[in-house]
Amino acid sequence: MSSSSTLEQASDEASKLNVQKGDHFQGAATPDFTDMIHLQDLPAEYVPEIGKHRKEGRLVIVGDVHGMRDSLQKLLHKLKFNKHHDHLVLAGDMISKGPDSPGVVDLAMKYGATGVRGNHEDRVLGAYAAMTAEHLEMPSVPDPDEKADKTQDELEELSYSHGDYKDRALVRALGKERMEWLKKCPVILRVGDCGSMGKVVVVHAGLAPGVTLEKQDATMVMNMRTIGKDGVPSDGREGVHWQEVWNKYQDKLPKKQKTTVVYGHDSKRGLQLEKHSMGIDTGCLKGGRLTAVVIEGAHSDYKHSIVSVGCPDGRHS
Ligand SMILES: [Mn+2]
């Protein structure tokens, strides 16, 4: 793609954003999602080098952490992760469900990690945008009054009436600084060329084959599991898994255009390693494993390995 067409696309995107912003200023009650980052390039300094004189350094891509801070720490210890030459990428659903979402974001910030926006980050960021639009206070801890004197039924009713009660509680638990960090996580992270792996891209759920990264449907990138006969992705489990279609499509492409996708989101299927896709959600939250794809440079090519640690069941903690 030429740089001018990239620029044109960028300005197309910008004008679309302006339209949405205009609607917002006209008093629409919908939250302002215009700051969602669709596609971002991983800075070149984080991409491992190859060759005789390569610098030391690995790219460590970790699947769905879901608030399992201690498991993430254990995995990084096992890898002897060193933030001075290694780079950590979290493939979305870092937060929600598990015991310590704030702790996971703190670790990510401490290690200078790059996060990708998963369906859970998207939900919570949606709640954050709505709360910000309503000018609600953002206390750093959940408001104790909110739960006081309410029975479970009332809480459920509250949840029903607000729609996103749990998401708002998590926003409050995370606080502004962590929410702003999450907001900067792109839907699609383009790592770049990694030799025989082709171009490497990290997303939370999947990519539609034959569609440019710029034109991918962001909601589907964070949610897809299957692709229908019409070629349209879906979050349903019935039908052909998206990565089957993706791998068949990659096989037909010239070598230089092949793309390997690293993704999470599908703990039911677990580790899914194929030629041009690597599914690494191995169900840490439910007492499975937390898994990383480790990419490093060698003399004339890149190599990758899978490293994982066992996790306690984090669902009821
Ligand atoms: Mn997910």
mmCIF file of C-alpha atoms and ligand atoms in Angstrom:
data_model
loop_
_atom_site.group_PDB
_atom_site.id
_atom_site.type_symbol
_atom_site.label_atom_id
_atom_site.label_comp_id
_atom_site.label_asym_id
_atom_site.label_seq_id
_atom_site.Cartn_x
_atom_site.Cartn_y
_atom_site.Cartn_z
ATOM 1 C CA MET A 1 0.000 0.000 0.000
ATOM 2 C CA SER A 2 1.368 3.423 -0.909
ATOM 3 C CA SER A 3 1.789 6.021 1.764
ATOM 4 C CA SER A 4 -0.657 8.355 0.027
ATOM 5 C CA SER A 5 -3.461 5.793 0.136
ATOM 6 C CA THR A 6 -2.656 5.189 3.793
ATOM 7 C CA LEU A 7 -2.997 8.907 4.328
ATOM 8 C CA GLU A 8 -6.277 8.965 2.430
ATOM 9 C CA GLN A 9 -7.574 6.136 4.592
ATOM 10 C CA ALA A 10 -6.418 7.923 7.688
ATOM 11 C CA SER A 11 -8.250 11.061 6.657
ATOM 12 C CA ASP A 12 -11.336 9.001 5.734
ATOM 13 C CA GLU A 13 -11.214 7.555 9.229
ATOM 14 C CA ALA A 14 -10.794 11.027 10.665
ATOM 15 C CA SER A 15 -13.803 12.386 8.794
ATOM 16 C CA LYS A 16 -15.920 9.444 9.996
ATOM 17 C CA LEU A 17 -14.810 10.231 13.510
ATOM 18 C CA ASN A 18 -15.791 13.864 13.073
ATOM 19 C CA VAL A 19 -19.286 12.840 12.041
ATOM 20 C CA GLN A 20 -19.607 10.778 15.207
ATOM 21 C CA LYS A 21 -18.250 13.618 17.298
ATOM 22 C CA GLY A 22 -20.749 15.970 15.664
ATOM 23 C CA ASP A 23 -23.621 13.666 16.616
ATOM 24 C CA HIS A 24 -22.306 13.565 20.108
ATOM 25 C CA PHE A 25 -22.223 17.340 20.426
ATOM 26 C CA GLN A 26 -25.797 17.558 19.196
ATOM 27 C CA GLY A 27 -26.818 16.045 22.475
ATOM 28 C CA ALA A 28 -26.993 12.335 21.648
ATOM 29 C CA ALA A 29 -26.865 10.296 24.844
ATOM 30 C CA THR A 30 -24.609 7.647 23.312
ATOM 31 C CA PRO A 31 -21.120 7.478 24.771
ATOM 32 C CA ASP A 32 -18.239 8.874 22.755
ATOM 33 C CA PHE A 33 -16.242 5.906 21.484
ATOM 34 C CA THR A 34 -14.220 7.947 19.021
ATOM 35 C CA ASP A 35 -10.985 7.423 20.864
ATOM 36 C CA MET A 36 -10.968 3.653 20.260
ATOM 37 C CA ILE A 37 -7.697 2.800 18.521
ATOM 38 C CA HIS A 38 -8.425 0.401 15.659
ATOM 39 C CA LEU A 39 -4.923 -0.444 14.438
ATOM 40 C CA GLN A 40 -1.490 0.236 15.857
ATOM 41 C CA ASP A 41 2.020 -0.766 14.830
ATOM 42 C CA LEU A 42 4.226 -2.199 17.544
ATOM 43 C CA PRO A 43 7.236 0.142 17.797
ATOM 44 C CA ALA A 44 10.141 -1.374 15.837
ATOM 45 C CA GLU A 45 12.367 -1.388 18.928
ATOM 46 C CA TYR A 46 10.148 -4.131 20.416
ATOM 47 C CA VAL A 47 10.354 -6.425 17.395
ATOM 48 C CA PRO A 48 13.149 -8.993 17.936
ATOM 49 C CA GLU A 49 16.130 -8.775 15.609
ATOM 50 C CA ILE A 50 17.647 -11.552 13.528
ATOM 51 C CA GLY A 51 21.194 -12.009 12.238
ATOM 52 C CA LYS A 52 24.656 -12.583 13.584
ATOM 53 C CA HIS A 53 24.809 -9.257 15.433
ATOM 54 C CA ARG A 54 21.227 -9.254 16.709
ATOM 55 C CA LYS A 55 20.370 -7.651 20.012
ATOM 56 C CA GLU A 56 18.997 -9.875 22.749
ATOM 57 C CA GLY A 57 15.246 -9.580 23.189
ATOM 58 C CA ARG A 58 12.021 -11.547 22.977
ATOM 59 C CA LEU A 59 8.428 -10.710 22.229
ATOM 60 C CA VAL A 60 6.173 -12.427 24.763
ATOM 61 C CA ILE A 61 2.489 -12.572 23.803
ATOM 62 C CA VAL A 62 0.145 -13.744 26.581
ATOM 63 C CA GLY A 63 -3.493 -14.845 26.236
ATOM 64 C CA ASP A 64 -6.539 -14.079 28.390
ATOM 65 C CA VAL A 65 -5.326 -13.221 31.915
ATOM 66 C CA HIS A 66 -8.797 -12.268 33.270
ATOM 67 C CA GLY A 67 -7.571 -10.698 36.487
ATOM 68 C CA MET A 68 -5.235 -13.606 37.351
ATOM 69 C CA ARG A 69 -2.372 -11.363 38.416
ATOM 70 C CA ASP A 70 -0.390 -14.010 40.309
ATOM 71 C CA SER A 71 -0.490 -16.385 37.336
ATOM 72 C CA LEU A 72 0.824 -13.642 35.042
ATOM 73 C CA GLN A 73 3.615 -12.929 37.506
ATOM 74 C CA LYS A 74 4.431 -16.659 37.709
ATOM 75 C CA LEU A 75 4.600 -16.930 33.915
ATOM 76 C CA LEU A 76 6.904 -13.905 33.656
ATOM 77 C CA HIS A 77 9.175 -15.374 36.358
ATOM 78 C CA LYS A 78 9.292 -18.698 34.510
ATOM 79 C CA LEU A 79 10.320 -16.842 31.347
ATOM 80 C CA LYS A 80 12.921 -14.803 33.275
ATOM 81 C CA PHE A 81 11.241 -11.859 31.628
ATOM 82 C CA ASN A 82 13.481 -8.791 31.559
ATOM 83 C CA LYS A 83 11.730 -5.576 30.618
ATOM 84 C CA HIS A 84 14.999 -4.007 29.513
ATOM 85 C CA HIS A 85 15.173 -6.243 26.448
ATOM 86 C CA ASP A 86 11.928 -8.258 26.314
ATOM 87 C CA HIS A 87 8.510 -6.860 25.438
ATOM 88 C CA LEU A 88 5.185 -8.096 26.798
ATOM 89 C CA VAL A 89 1.983 -8.069 24.756
ATOM 90 C CA LEU A 90 -1.357 -8.960 26.357
ATOM 91 C CA ALA A 91 -3.850 -10.295 23.812
ATOM 92 C CA GLY A 92 -7.010 -8.894 25.435
ATOM 93 C CA ASP A 93 -9.371 -9.925 28.254
ATOM 94 C CA MET A 94 -6.669 -8.981 30.723
ATOM 95 C CA ILE A 95 -9.406 -7.887 33.124
ATOM 96 C CA SER A 96 -12.854 -9.014 34.432
ATOM 97 C CA LYS A 97 -14.052 -12.239 36.048
ATOM 98 C CA GLY A 98 -10.881 -13.031 38.040
ATOM 99 C CA PRO A 99 -9.688 -11.844 41.450
ATOM 100 C CA ASP A 100 -7.350 -8.929 40.659
ATOM 101 C CA SER A 101 -7.977 -6.913 37.496
ATOM 102 C CA PRO A 102 -6.305 -3.757 38.898
ATOM 103 C CA GLY A 103 -3.212 -5.839 39.758
ATOM 104 C CA VAL A 104 -2.988 -7.152 36.181
ATOM 105 C CA VAL A 105 -3.101 -3.638 34.728
ATOM 106 C CA ASP A 106 -0.506 -2.533 37.306
ATOM 107 C CA LEU A 107 1.824 -5.348 36.194
ATOM 108 C CA ALA A 108 1.241 -4.448 32.543
ATOM 109 C CA MET A 109 2.095 -0.805 33.269
ATOM 110 C CA LYS A 110 5.133 -1.744 35.380
ATOM 111 C CA TYR A 111 6.552 -3.901 32.593
ATOM 112 C CA GLY A 112 5.733 -1.346 29.880
ATOM 113 C CA ALA A 113 3.479 -3.874 28.140
ATOM 114 C CA THR A 114 1.335 -3.313 25.072
ATOM 115 C CA GLY A 115 -2.260 -4.417 25.510
ATOM 116 C CA VAL A 116 -4.837 -5.379 22.912
ATOM 117 C CA ARG A 117 -8.520 -4.543 23.373
ATOM 118 C CA GLY A 118 -10.624 -7.633 24.084
ATOM 119 C CA ASN A 119 -14.378 -7.921 24.431
ATOM 120 C CA HIS A 120 -14.104 -7.425 28.208
ATOM 121 C CA GLU A 121 -11.929 -4.301 27.910
ATOM 122 C CA ASP A 122 -14.433 -3.057 25.336
ATOM 123 C CA ARG A 123 -17.412 -3.543 27.696
ATOM 124 C CA VAL A 124 -15.687 -1.868 30.607
ATOM 125 C CA LEU A 125 -14.414 0.988 28.420
ATOM 126 C CA GLY A 126 -17.998 1.439 27.198
ATOM 127 C CA ALA A 127 -19.174 1.791 30.793
ATOM 128 C CA TYR A 128 -16.280 4.196 31.479
ATOM 129 C CA ALA A 129 -17.223 6.335 28.475
ATOM 130 C CA ALA A 130 -20.848 6.455 29.618
ATOM 131 C CA MET A 131 -19.837 7.334 33.184
ATOM 132 C CA THR A 132 -17.480 10.031 31.953
ATOM 133 C CA ALA A 133 -20.246 11.407 29.717
ATOM 134 C CA GLU A 134 -22.560 11.533 32.724
ATOM 135 C CA HIS A 135 -19.817 13.319 34.695
ATOM 136 C CA LEU A 136 -19.959 10.685 37.394
ATOM 137 C CA GLU A 137 -17.346 10.747 40.083
ATOM 138 C CA MET A 138 -14.552 8.208 39.659
ATOM 139 C CA PRO A 139 -13.613 7.092 43.193
ATOM 140 C CA SER A 140 -10.604 4.781 43.281
ATOM 141 C CA VAL A 141 -12.533 2.073 45.158
ATOM 142 C CA PRO A 142 -16.124 0.856 44.732
ATOM 143 C CA ASP A 143 -18.616 3.002 46.614
ATOM 144 C CA PRO A 144 -19.655 0.931 49.669
ATOM 145 C CA ASP A 145 -23.057 2.684 49.782
ATOM 146 C CA GLU A 146 -23.883 1.297 46.400
ATOM 147 C CA LYS A 147 -24.152 -2.262 47.693
ATOM 148 C CA ALA A 148 -25.237 -1.489 51.259
ATOM 149 C CA ASP A 149 -28.728 -2.513 52.345
ATOM 150 C CA LYS A 150 -29.481 -4.133 49.031
ATOM 151 C CA THR A 151 -30.515 -7.752 48.735
ATOM 152 C CA GLN A 152 -29.242 -9.905 45.877
ATOM 153 C CA ASP A 153 -32.598 -9.475 44.132
ATOM 154 C CA GLU A 154 -32.345 -5.728 44.328
ATOM 155 C CA LEU A 155 -28.788 -5.882 43.029
ATOM 156 C CA GLU A 156 -29.946 -7.959 40.107
ATOM 157 C CA GLU A 157 -32.732 -5.513 39.477
ATOM 158 C CA LEU A 158 -30.192 -2.717 39.633
ATOM 159 C CA SER A 159 -28.003 -4.655 37.255
ATOM 160 C CA TYR A 160 -30.968 -5.111 34.946
ATOM 161 C CA SER A 161 -31.982 -1.480 35.037
ATOM 162 C CA HIS A 162 -28.457 -0.093 34.593
ATOM 163 C CA GLY A 163 -27.484 -2.791 32.140
ATOM 164 C CA ASP A 164 -23.842 -2.556 33.038
ATOM 165 C CA TYR A 165 -23.754 -2.514 36.844
ATOM 166 C CA LYS A 166 -20.849 -4.983 37.097
ATOM 167 C CA ASP A 167 -18.881 -3.125 34.432
ATOM 168 C CA ARG A 168 -19.335 0.165 36.293
ATOM 169 C CA ALA A 169 -18.191 -1.447 39.543
ATOM 170 C CA LEU A 170 -15.054 -2.670 37.762
ATOM 171 C CA VAL A 171 -14.453 0.804 36.303
ATOM 172 C CA ARG A 172 -14.519 2.191 39.847
ATOM 173 C CA ALA A 173 -12.198 -0.546 41.097
ATOM 174 C CA LEU A 174 -9.748 0.162 38.274
ATOM 175 C CA GLY A 175 -9.822 3.954 38.590
ATOM 176 C CA LYS A 176 -8.949 6.597 36.050
ATOM 177 C CA GLU A 177 -5.255 5.931 35.443
ATOM 178 C CA ARG A 178 -5.733 2.247 34.636
ATOM 179 C CA MET A 179 -8.820 3.006 32.530
ATOM 180 C CA GLU A 180 -6.814 5.525 30.510
ATOM 181 C CA TRP A 181 -4.115 2.877 29.987
ATOM 182 C CA LEU A 182 -6.742 0.367 28.786
ATOM 183 C CA LYS A 183 -8.209 2.985 26.454
ATOM 184 C CA LYS A 184 -4.885 3.156 24.606
ATOM 185 C CA CYS A 185 -4.940 -0.577 23.786
ATOM 186 C CA PRO A 186 -5.629 -1.047 20.056
ATOM 187 C CA VAL A 187 -8.107 -3.555 18.639
ATOM 188 C CA ILE A 188 -5.416 -4.771 16.208
ATOM 189 C CA LEU A 189 -1.690 -4.766 17.003
ATOM 190 C CA ARG A 190 0.549 -5.148 13.943
ATOM 191 C CA VAL A 191 3.896 -6.595 15.040
ATOM 192 C CA GLY A 192 5.473 -6.663 11.589
ATOM 193 C CA ASP A 193 7.500 -9.166 9.562
ATOM 194 C CA CYS A 194 8.834 -12.161 11.473
ATOM 195 C CA GLY A 195 10.588 -14.203 8.752
ATOM 196 C CA SER A 196 8.938 -17.557 8.046
ATOM 197 C CA MET A 197 6.017 -16.665 10.355
ATOM 198 C CA GLY A 198 5.132 -13.953 7.856
ATOM 199 C CA LYS A 199 3.605 -10.747 9.156
ATOM 200 C CA VAL A 200 2.518 -11.180 12.757
ATOM 201 C CA VAL A 201 -0.658 -9.560 14.102
ATOM 202 C CA VAL A 202 -2.158 -9.802 17.588
ATOM 203 C CA VAL A 203 -5.920 -9.502 18.145
ATOM 204 C CA HIS A 204 -8.250 -10.768 20.851
ATOM 205 C CA ALA A 205 -10.613 -13.021 18.876
ATOM 206 C CA GLY A 206 -9.865 -13.209 15.163
ATOM 207 C CA LEU A 207 -9.597 -11.637 11.725
ATOM 208 C CA ALA A 208 -11.718 -12.006 8.609
ATOM 209 C CA PRO A 209 -9.603 -13.332 5.704
ATOM 210 C CA GLY A 210 -9.388 -11.169 2.585
ATOM 211 C CA VAL A 211 -10.192 -7.951 4.455
ATOM 212 C CA THR A 212 -7.473 -5.342 5.109
ATOM 213 C CA LEU A 213 -6.608 -4.652 8.732
ATOM 214 C CA GLU A 214 -7.975 -1.131 8.307
ATOM 215 C CA LYS A 215 -11.362 -2.452 7.170
ATOM 216 C CA GLN A 216 -11.817 -5.239 9.737
ATOM 217 C CA ASP A 217 -15.010 -4.977 11.824
ATOM 218 C CA ALA A 218 -13.667 -4.051 15.280
ATOM 219 C CA THR A 219 -16.522 -5.714 17.167
ATOM 220 C CA MET A 220 -15.919 -8.971 15.294
ATOM 221 C CA VAL A 221 -12.137 -8.750 15.809
ATOM 222 C CA MET A 222 -12.878 -8.763 19.560
ATOM 223 C CA ASN A 223 -15.634 -11.410 19.447
ATOM 224 C CA MET A 224 -15.535 -13.746 16.430
ATOM 225 C CA ARG A 225 -15.391 -17.515 16.698
ATOM 226 C CA THR A 226 -16.795 -18.743 13.413
ATOM 227 C CA ILE A 227 -17.298 -17.639 9.816
ATOM 228 C CA GLY A 228 -20.537 -18.297 7.936
ATOM 229 C CA LYS A 229 -20.868 -19.629 4.368
ATOM 230 C CA ASP A 230 -21.360 -16.007 3.307
ATOM 231 C CA GLY A 231 -17.878 -15.229 4.658
ATOM 232 C CA VAL A 232 -19.304 -13.104 7.465
ATOM 233 C CA PRO A 233 -17.728 -13.640 10.908
ATOM 234 C CA SER A 234 -19.890 -14.414 13.944
ATOM 235 C CA ASP A 235 -19.417 -14.779 17.676
ATOM 236 C CA GLY A 236 -21.472 -17.992 17.601
ATOM 237 C CA ARG A 237 -19.902 -21.407 18.109
ATOM 238 C CA GLU A 238 -21.888 -23.121 15.354
ATOM 239 C CA GLY A 239 -20.188 -23.395 11.998
ATOM 240 C CA VAL A 240 -16.656 -23.244 10.655
ATOM 241 C CA HIS A 241 -14.031 -21.832 13.004
ATOM 242 C CA TRP A 242 -12.617 -18.594 11.629
ATOM 243 C CA GLN A 243 -9.033 -19.841 11.801
ATOM 244 C CA GLU A 244 -9.784 -22.742 9.446
ATOM 245 C CA VAL A 245 -10.901 -20.283 6.792
ATOM 246 C CA TRP A 246 -7.986 -17.982 7.670
ATOM 247 C CA ASN A 247 -5.360 -20.728 7.257
ATOM 248 C CA LYS A 248 -6.803 -21.947 3.949
ATOM 249 C CA TYR A 249 -6.747 -18.373 2.683
ATOM 250 C CA GLN A 250 -3.140 -17.776 3.827
ATOM 251 C CA ASP A 251 -1.983 -20.939 2.028
ATOM 252 C CA LYS A 252 -3.018 -19.393 -1.290
ATOM 253 C CA LEU A 253 -1.226 -16.089 -0.731
ATOM 254 C CA PRO A 254 2.274 -15.286 -2.003
ATOM 255 C CA LYS A 255 4.893 -15.803 0.705
ATOM 256 C CA LYS A 256 5.388 -12.101 1.386
ATOM 257 C CA GLN A 257 1.697 -11.527 2.081
ATOM 258 C CA LYS A 258 1.135 -14.327 4.561
ATOM 259 C CA THR A 259 0.006 -13.251 8.034
ATOM 260 C CA THR A 260 0.095 -15.177 11.298
ATOM 261 C CA VAL A 261 -2.518 -14.143 13.861
ATOM 262 C CA VAL A 262 -1.940 -14.620 17.592
ATOM 263 C CA TYR A 263 -5.258 -14.520 19.480
ATOM 264 C CA GLY A 264 -7.108 -15.601 22.612
ATOM 265 C CA HIS A 265 -10.832 -15.544 23.475
ATOM 266 C CA ASP A 266 -11.703 -19.219 22.988
ATOM 267 C CA SER A 267 -10.816 -21.076 26.187
ATOM 268 C CA LYS A 268 -13.307 -23.845 25.358
ATOM 269 C CA ARG A 269 -11.104 -24.896 22.451
ATOM 270 C CA GLY A 270 -7.846 -24.213 24.283
ATOM 271 C CA LEU A 271 -4.445 -24.180 22.608
ATOM 272 C CA GLN A 272 -4.925 -23.965 18.824
ATOM 273 C CA LEU A 273 -1.652 -23.960 16.933
ATOM 274 C CA GLU A 274 -1.914 -23.833 13.170
ATOM 275 C CA LYS A 275 0.408 -22.671 10.440
ATOM 276 C CA HIS A 276 -0.878 -19.097 10.327
ATOM 277 C CA SER A 277 -2.767 -18.774 13.593
ATOM 278 C CA MET A 278 -2.048 -19.393 17.250
ATOM 279 C CA GLY A 279 -4.928 -19.497 19.732
ATOM 280 C CA ILE A 280 -3.510 -19.188 23.235
ATOM 281 C CA ASP A 281 -6.489 -18.834 25.600
ATOM 282 C CA THR A 282 -5.901 -21.939 27.688
ATOM 283 C CA GLY A 283 -8.447 -21.141 30.407
ATOM 284 C CA CYS A 284 -6.250 -19.748 33.187
ATOM 285 C CA LEU A 285 -9.329 -18.327 34.957
ATOM 286 C CA LYS A 286 -10.994 -21.725 35.299
ATOM 287 C CA GLY A 287 -7.936 -23.478 36.647
ATOM 288 C CA GLY A 288 -6.342 -24.199 33.273
ATOM 289 C CA ARG A 289 -3.061 -22.687 32.120
ATOM 290 C CA LEU A 290 -1.787 -19.225 31.220
ATOM 291 C CA THR A 291 0.067 -19.435 27.917
ATOM 292 C CA ALA A 292 2.595 -17.275 26.078
ATOM 293 C CA VAL A 293 3.905 -17.360 22.534
ATOM 294 C CA VAL A 294 7.544 -16.325 22.741
ATOM 295 C CA ILE A 295 9.019 -14.954 19.527
ATOM 296 C CA GLU A 296 12.762 -14.432 19.248
ATOM 297 C CA GLY A 297 15.307 -13.811 16.545
ATOM 298 C CA ALA A 298 17.861 -16.408 15.452
ATOM 299 C CA HIS A 299 20.720 -16.290 12.962
ATOM 300 C CA SER A 300 18.664 -16.202 9.768
ATOM 301 C CA ASP A 301 15.014 -16.429 10.837
ATOM 302 C CA TYR A 302 12.611 -16.048 13.745
ATOM 303 C CA LYS A 303 11.681 -18.905 16.028
ATOM 304 C CA HIS A 304 8.785 -19.223 18.409
ATOM 305 C CA SER A 305 7.917 -21.379 21.378
ATOM 306 C CA ILE A 306 4.964 -21.936 23.692
ATOM 307 C CA VAL A 307 5.489 -21.497 27.429
ATOM 308 C CA SER A 308 2.745 -21.873 30.056
ATOM 309 C CA VAL A 309 2.071 -22.143 33.784
ATOM 310 C CA GLY A 310 -0.761 -23.845 35.699
ATOM 311 C CA CYS A 311 -3.384 -21.590 37.320
ATOM 312 C CA PRO A 312 -5.672 -21.956 40.334
ATOM 313 C CA ASP A 313 -9.410 -21.670 39.705
ATOM 314 C CA GLY A 314 -10.036 -17.913 39.899
ATOM 315 C CA ARG A 315 -13.772 -17.888 39.277
ATOM 316 C CA HIS A 316 -15.001 -17.622 42.862
ATOM 317 C CA SER A 317 -12.216 -15.683 44.498
HETATM 318 MN MN MN B 1 -12.810 -12.823 25.156
#
